[in-house]
Amino acid sequence: MEIVLATPALFSAVRQFDRHIPPHRLRHCIAGGQVYLLRVERSWAGVLRYSLFWETIPFLDLLYIDQRYRGLGWGRKLMGHWEAAMAAQGFRHGMLSTQADEAAKHFYEKLGYRLAGSFYPPEQEAAELIYTKVLG
């Protein structure tokens, strides 16, 4: 298992998992050092992309693990790597969100994230749950 900070040369590897934002925005995130790639054996297995909420709190925008690698602990390892990297940069808290009707909320709660609130984004039927965690 290897977790690497994505570089512009790895754009295609990232894009196979992250089609949630336009290519130019994804390139910007990669250039800003806000994308990690997970490699298991010789295959890319997942991606993690984040931004900074209020420019002061790391906010997980996307965690995606390829279907073949789910349920094997890789998501937990990728999250742990990200949290450690954020703590090493001096950040004290992490944030993320997930829809109330998605099973991911249970995964994040097991990792120690606590519900901080919710809201209903336009054109979304389920509430968006906001979670926070003290890092380190």
Coordinates of C-alpha atoms in Angstrom, one line a residue:
M1 CA 0.0 0.0 0.0
E2 CA 1.2 3.5 -0.9
I3 CA -0.4 6.9 -0.4
V4 CA 1.0 9.6 -2.6
L5 CA 0.4 13.3 -3.0
A6 CA -1.0 13.7 -6.5
T7 CA 1.1 15.6 -9.0
P8 CA 0.0 17.0 -12.4
A9 CA 1.5 13.9 -14.0
L10 CA -1.0 11.8 -12.1
F11 CA -4.1 13.8 -13.3
S12 CA -5.4 10.8 -15.3
A13 CA -5.1 8.5 -12.3
V14 CA -7.0 11.0 -10.1
R15 CA -9.6 11.7 -12.7
Q16 CA -10.6 8.0 -13.0
F17 CA -12.0 8.4 -9.4
D18 CA -12.9 12.0 -9.2
R19 CA -15.3 13.3 -11.8
H20 CA -17.2 15.4 -9.3
I21 CA -15.6 18.7 -10.3
P22 CA -14.5 20.1 -13.6
P23 CA -11.1 19.1 -14.9
H24 CA -9.7 22.7 -14.5
R25 CA -10.7 22.7 -10.8
L26 CA -9.3 19.3 -10.2
R27 CA -6.0 20.4 -11.8
H28 CA -6.0 23.4 -9.4
C29 CA -6.6 21.1 -6.4
I30 CA -3.7 18.8 -7.5
A31 CA -1.4 21.8 -8.0
G32 CA -2.3 23.0 -4.5
G33 CA -1.3 19.7 -2.9
Q34 CA -4.9 18.9 -1.9
V35 CA -5.3 15.5 -3.5
Y36 CA -3.9 12.1 -2.3
L37 CA -3.9 8.9 -4.3
L38 CA -4.0 5.4 -2.8
R39 CA -2.1 2.6 -4.6
V40 CA -2.7 -1.1 -3.6
E41 CA -0.2 -3.4 -5.1
R42 CA 0.2 -2.1 -8.7
S43 CA -3.3 -0.5 -9.0
W44 CA -4.7 2.9 -8.1
A45 CA -7.4 2.1 -5.6
G46 CA -8.7 5.5 -4.4
V47 CA -8.5 9.2 -4.0
L48 CA -8.9 11.8 -1.2
R49 CA -9.4 15.5 -2.0
Y50 CA -9.8 18.3 0.5
S51 CA -10.1 22.0 0.7
L52 CA -9.8 24.5 3.6
F53 CA -13.0 25.7 5.2
W54 CA -12.6 29.4 6.1
E55 CA -9.0 28.9 4.9
T56 CA -8.3 27.5 8.4
I57 CA -9.9 24.0 8.8
P58 CA -9.2 21.1 6.5
F59 CA -12.5 20.0 4.9
L60 CA -12.7 16.5 3.3
D61 CA -14.4 17.1 -0.1
L62 CA -14.1 13.6 -1.5
L63 CA -13.0 10.1 -0.3
Y64 CA -13.5 7.5 -3.0
I65 CA -12.3 3.9 -2.8
D66 CA -12.7 1.7 -5.9
Q67 CA -15.4 -0.9 -5.4
R68 CA -12.8 -3.7 -5.5
Y69 CA -11.0 -2.4 -2.5
R70 CA -13.9 -1.4 -0.2
G71 CA -14.4 -3.0 3.1
L72 CA -10.7 -3.9 3.4
G73 CA -9.5 -1.0 5.6
W74 CA -8.0 1.2 2.8
G75 CA -10.4 4.1 3.4
R76 CA -9.5 4.1 7.1
K77 CA -5.8 4.1 6.2
L78 CA -6.2 7.0 3.7
M79 CA -8.2 9.0 6.2
G80 CA -5.5 8.3 8.9
H81 CA -2.8 9.5 6.5
W82 CA -4.7 12.7 5.7
E83 CA -5.5 13.5 9.3
A84 CA -1.8 13.0 10.3
A85 CA -0.7 15.2 7.4
M86 CA -3.1 17.9 8.5
A87 CA -2.0 17.7 12.1
A88 CA 1.6 17.9 11.1
Q89 CA 0.8 21.1 9.2
G90 CA -0.5 22.5 12.5
F91 CA -4.3 22.1 11.9
R92 CA -6.2 21.2 15.1
H93 CA -9.5 20.2 13.6
G94 CA -10.9 18.4 10.5
M95 CA -14.3 18.7 8.9
L96 CA -16.4 16.7 6.4
S97 CA -19.9 16.3 5.3
T98 CA -22.0 13.4 4.0
Q99 CA -25.7 13.0 3.1
A100 CA -28.0 11.7 5.9
D101 CA -29.1 8.9 3.7
E102 CA -25.6 7.6 2.9
A103 CA -23.9 4.8 4.9
A104 CA -20.7 6.8 4.9
K105 CA -21.8 8.6 8.0
H106 CA -21.3 5.4 10.0
F107 CA -17.8 5.1 8.7
Y108 CA -16.9 8.6 9.7
E109 CA -18.4 8.2 13.1
K110 CA -16.3 5.1 13.7
L111 CA -13.3 7.3 12.9
G112 CA -14.2 9.7 15.7
Y113 CA -16.0 12.4 13.7
R114 CA -18.9 14.0 15.6
L115 CA -22.0 15.6 14.2
A116 CA -21.9 19.4 14.3
G117 CA -25.0 20.3 12.3
S118 CA -26.9 19.9 9.1
F119 CA -28.5 21.8 6.3
Y120 CA -30.4 21.1 3.1
P121 CA -28.5 22.2 -0.1
P122 CA -30.6 23.3 -3.0
E123 CA -32.0 20.4 -5.1
Q124 CA -30.9 17.8 -2.5
E125 CA -33.6 15.8 -0.7
A126 CA -31.6 14.5 2.1
A127 CA -29.9 16.6 4.8
E128 CA -26.2 17.2 4.4
L129 CA -24.6 16.3 7.8
I130 CA -21.5 18.3 8.9
Y131 CA -18.9 16.4 11.1
T132 CA -15.9 17.6 13.0
K133 CA -13.0 15.9 14.7
V134 CA -10.0 17.1 16.8
L135 CA -6.9 16.0 15.0
G136 CA -3.7 14.5 16.6

